[in-house]
PDB file of C-alpha atoms in Angstrom:
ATOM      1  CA  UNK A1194     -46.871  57.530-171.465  1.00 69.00           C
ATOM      2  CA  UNK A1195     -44.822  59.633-168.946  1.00 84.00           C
ATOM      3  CA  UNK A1196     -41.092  60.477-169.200  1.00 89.00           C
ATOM      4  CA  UNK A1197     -40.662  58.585-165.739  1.00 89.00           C
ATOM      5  CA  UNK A1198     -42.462  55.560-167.558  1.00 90.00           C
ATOM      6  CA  UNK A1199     -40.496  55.690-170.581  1.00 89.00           C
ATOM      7  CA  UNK A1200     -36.930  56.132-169.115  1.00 89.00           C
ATOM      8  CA  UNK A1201     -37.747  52.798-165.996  1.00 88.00           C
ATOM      9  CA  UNK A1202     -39.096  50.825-169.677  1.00 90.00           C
ATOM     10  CA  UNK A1203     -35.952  51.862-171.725  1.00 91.00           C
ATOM     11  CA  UNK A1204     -33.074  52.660-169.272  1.00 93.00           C
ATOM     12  CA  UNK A1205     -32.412  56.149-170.646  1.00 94.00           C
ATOM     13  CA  UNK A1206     -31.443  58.133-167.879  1.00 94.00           C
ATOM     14  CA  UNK A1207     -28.448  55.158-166.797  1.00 94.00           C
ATOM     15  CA  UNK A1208     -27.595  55.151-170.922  1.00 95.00           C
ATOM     16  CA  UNK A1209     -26.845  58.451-171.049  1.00 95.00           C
ATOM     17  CA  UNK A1210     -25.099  58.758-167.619  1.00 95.00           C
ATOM     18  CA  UNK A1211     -23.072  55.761-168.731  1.00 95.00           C
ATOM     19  CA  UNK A1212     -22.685  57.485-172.457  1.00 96.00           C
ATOM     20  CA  UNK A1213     -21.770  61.101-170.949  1.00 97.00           C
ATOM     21  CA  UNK A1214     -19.036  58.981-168.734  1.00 96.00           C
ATOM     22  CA  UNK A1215     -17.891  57.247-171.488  1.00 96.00           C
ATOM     23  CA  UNK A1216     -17.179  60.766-173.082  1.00 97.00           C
ATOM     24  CA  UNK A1217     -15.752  62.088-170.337  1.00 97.00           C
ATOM     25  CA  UNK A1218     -13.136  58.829-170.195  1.00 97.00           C
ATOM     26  CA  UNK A1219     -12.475  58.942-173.989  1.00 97.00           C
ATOM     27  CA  UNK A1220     -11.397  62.890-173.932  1.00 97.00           C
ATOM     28  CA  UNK A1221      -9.521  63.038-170.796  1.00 97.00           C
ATOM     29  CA  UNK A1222      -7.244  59.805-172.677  1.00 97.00           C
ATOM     30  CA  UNK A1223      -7.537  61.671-175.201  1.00 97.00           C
ATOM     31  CA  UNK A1224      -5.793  64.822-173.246  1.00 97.00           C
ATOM     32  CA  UNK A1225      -3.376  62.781-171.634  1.00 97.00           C
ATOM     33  CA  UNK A1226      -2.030  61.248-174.758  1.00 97.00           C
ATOM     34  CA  UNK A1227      -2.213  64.814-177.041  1.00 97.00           C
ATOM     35  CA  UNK A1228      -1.720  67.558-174.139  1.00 97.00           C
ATOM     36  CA  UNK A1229      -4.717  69.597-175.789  1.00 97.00           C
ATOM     37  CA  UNK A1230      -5.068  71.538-172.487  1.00 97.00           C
ATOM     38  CA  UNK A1231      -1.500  72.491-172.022  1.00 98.00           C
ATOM     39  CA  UNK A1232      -1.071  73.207-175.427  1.00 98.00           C
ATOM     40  CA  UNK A1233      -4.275  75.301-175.418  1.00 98.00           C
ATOM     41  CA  UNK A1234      -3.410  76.994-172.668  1.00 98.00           C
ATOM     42  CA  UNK A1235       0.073  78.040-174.100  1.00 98.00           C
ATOM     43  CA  UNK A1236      -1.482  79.052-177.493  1.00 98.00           C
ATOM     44  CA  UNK A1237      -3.481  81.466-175.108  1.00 98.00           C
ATOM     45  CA  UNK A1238      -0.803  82.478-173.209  1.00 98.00           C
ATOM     46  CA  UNK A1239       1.314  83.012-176.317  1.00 98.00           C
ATOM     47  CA  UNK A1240      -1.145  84.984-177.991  1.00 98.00           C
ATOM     48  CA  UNK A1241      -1.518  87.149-175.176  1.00 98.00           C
ATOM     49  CA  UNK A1242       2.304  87.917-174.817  1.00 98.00           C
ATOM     50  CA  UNK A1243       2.273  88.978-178.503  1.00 98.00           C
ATOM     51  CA  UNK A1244      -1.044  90.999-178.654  1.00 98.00           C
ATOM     52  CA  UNK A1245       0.863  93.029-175.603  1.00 98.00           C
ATOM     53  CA  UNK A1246       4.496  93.479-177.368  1.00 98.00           C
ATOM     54  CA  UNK A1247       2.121  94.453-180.641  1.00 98.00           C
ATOM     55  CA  UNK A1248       0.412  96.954-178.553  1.00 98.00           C
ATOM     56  CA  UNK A1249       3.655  98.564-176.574  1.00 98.00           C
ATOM     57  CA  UNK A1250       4.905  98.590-179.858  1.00 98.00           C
ATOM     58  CA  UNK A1251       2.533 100.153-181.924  1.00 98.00           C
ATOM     59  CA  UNK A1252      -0.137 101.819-179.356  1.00 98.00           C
ATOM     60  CA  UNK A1253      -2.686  99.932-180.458  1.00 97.00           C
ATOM     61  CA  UNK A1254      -5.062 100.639-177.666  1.00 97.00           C
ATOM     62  CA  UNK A1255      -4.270 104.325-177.167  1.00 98.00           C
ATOM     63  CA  UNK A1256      -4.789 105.018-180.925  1.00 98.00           C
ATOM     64  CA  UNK A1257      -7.933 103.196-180.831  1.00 98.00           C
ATOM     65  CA  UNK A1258      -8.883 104.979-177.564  1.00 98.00           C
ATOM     66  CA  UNK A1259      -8.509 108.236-179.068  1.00 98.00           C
ATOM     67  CA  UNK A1260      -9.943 107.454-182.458  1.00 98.00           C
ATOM     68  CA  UNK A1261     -13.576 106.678-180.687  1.00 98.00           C
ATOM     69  CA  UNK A1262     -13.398 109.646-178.602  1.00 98.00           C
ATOM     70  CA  UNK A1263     -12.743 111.411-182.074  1.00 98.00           C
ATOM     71  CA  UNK A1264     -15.271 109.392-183.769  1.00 98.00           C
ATOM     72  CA  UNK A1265     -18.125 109.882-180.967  1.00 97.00           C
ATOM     73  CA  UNK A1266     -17.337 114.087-181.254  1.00 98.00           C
ATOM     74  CA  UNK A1267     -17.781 113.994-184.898  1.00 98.00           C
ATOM     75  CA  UNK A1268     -21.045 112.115-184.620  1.00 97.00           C
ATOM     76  CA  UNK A1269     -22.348 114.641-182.031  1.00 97.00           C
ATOM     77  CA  UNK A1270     -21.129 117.906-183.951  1.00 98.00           C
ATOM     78  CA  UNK A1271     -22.976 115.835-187.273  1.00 98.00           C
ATOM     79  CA  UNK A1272     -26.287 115.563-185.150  1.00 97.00           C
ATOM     80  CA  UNK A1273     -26.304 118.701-184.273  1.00 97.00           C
ATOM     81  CA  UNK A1274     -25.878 120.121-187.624  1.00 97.00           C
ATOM     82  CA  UNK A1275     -28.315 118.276-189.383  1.00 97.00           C
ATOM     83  CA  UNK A1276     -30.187 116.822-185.962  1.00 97.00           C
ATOM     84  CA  UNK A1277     -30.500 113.116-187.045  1.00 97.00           C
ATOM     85  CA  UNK A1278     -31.437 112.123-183.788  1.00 97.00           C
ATOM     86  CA  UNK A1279     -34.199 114.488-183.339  1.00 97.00           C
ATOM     87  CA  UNK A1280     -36.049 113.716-186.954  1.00 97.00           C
ATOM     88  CA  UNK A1281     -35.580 110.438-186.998  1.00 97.00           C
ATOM     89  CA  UNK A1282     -37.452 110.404-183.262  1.00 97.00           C
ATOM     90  CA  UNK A1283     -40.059 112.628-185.330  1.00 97.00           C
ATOM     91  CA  UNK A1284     -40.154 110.189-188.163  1.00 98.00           C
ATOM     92  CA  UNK A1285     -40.633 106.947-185.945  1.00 97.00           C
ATOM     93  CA  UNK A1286     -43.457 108.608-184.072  1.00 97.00           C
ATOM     94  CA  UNK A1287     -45.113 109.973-187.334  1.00 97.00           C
ATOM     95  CA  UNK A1288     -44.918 106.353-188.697  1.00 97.00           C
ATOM     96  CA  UNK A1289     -46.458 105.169-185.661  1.00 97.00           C
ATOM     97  CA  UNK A1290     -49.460 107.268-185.159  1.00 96.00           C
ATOM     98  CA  UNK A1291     -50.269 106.414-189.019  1.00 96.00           C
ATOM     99  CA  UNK A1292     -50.289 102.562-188.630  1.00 96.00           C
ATOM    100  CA  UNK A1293     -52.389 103.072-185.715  1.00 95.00           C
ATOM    101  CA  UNK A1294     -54.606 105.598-187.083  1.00 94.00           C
ATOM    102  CA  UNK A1295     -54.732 103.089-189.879  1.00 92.00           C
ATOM    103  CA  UNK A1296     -55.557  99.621-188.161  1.00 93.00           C
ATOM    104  CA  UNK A1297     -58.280 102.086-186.155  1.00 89.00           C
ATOM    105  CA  UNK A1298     -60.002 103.150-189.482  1.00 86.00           C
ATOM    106  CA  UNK A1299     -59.468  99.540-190.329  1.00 83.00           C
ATOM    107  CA  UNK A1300     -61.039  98.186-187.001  1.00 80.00           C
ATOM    108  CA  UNK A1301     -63.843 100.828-187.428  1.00 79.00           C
ATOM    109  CA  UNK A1302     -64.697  99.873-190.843  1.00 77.00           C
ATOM    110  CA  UNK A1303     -65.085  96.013-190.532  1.00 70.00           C
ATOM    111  CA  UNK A1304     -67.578  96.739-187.295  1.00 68.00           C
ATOM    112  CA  UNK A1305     -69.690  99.054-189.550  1.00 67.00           C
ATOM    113  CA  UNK A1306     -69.743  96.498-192.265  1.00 64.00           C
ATOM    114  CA  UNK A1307     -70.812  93.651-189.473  1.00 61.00           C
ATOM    115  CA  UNK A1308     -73.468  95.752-188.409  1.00 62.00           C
ATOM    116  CA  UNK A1309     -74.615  96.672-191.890  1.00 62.00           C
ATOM    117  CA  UNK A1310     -74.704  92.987-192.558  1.00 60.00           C
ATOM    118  CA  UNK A1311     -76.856  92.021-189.384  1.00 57.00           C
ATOM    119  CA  UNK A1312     -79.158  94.993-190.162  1.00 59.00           C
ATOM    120  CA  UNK A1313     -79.808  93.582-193.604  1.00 57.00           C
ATOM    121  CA  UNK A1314     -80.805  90.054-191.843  1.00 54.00           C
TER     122      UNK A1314
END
């Protein structure tokens, strides 16, 4: 049967308009009894007031600033030493020419053997 045929038999389309509705009734009571999107929105603004007074406090953002543009210099003077970058490139394309090498060998060997079997036939 199709959807279309299924939903005029059963009503499901109207049920779940009427359910989704029914939702939508339940949590804005539900709101208007608990204040869950003032008090959400205060918790937000709240948190936001402190993160800032933590940060003009302590620098939070400049230290952290400063510690990646320390971090991202010691990982490029630590690549050029020992050029992780560059072998690892190596390494992946090694790796990759050997699998395929391998599945061609593999490839080449199961057409021999089909053709050795139909030559025995």
């Amino acid at each position: 049967k199709s959807t279309k045929a299924l939903d005029e038999k059963h009503g499901i389309a109207d049920k779940t308009k009427k359910a989704a509705a029914d939702v939508s009734v339940a949590a804005k009571e539900f709101d208007n009894k608990h204040h869950v999107v003032d008090k959400t929105k205060k918790a937000a603004h709240d948190t936001g007031v402190a993160l800032k007074n933590i940060d003009d406090k302590y620098h939070v953002v400049e230290k952290t600033e400063k510690g990646m543009v320390k971090t991202g210099a010691a990982l490029k003077e630590f690549d050029e030493k020992h050029h992780v970058v560059g072998n690892t490139r190596k390494s992946i394309a090694a790796a990759s020419k050997f699998v395929s090498e391998a599945l061609k060998n593999r490839n080449e060997t199961k057409s021999s053997d089909t053709n050795n079997t139909i030559e025995k036939v």
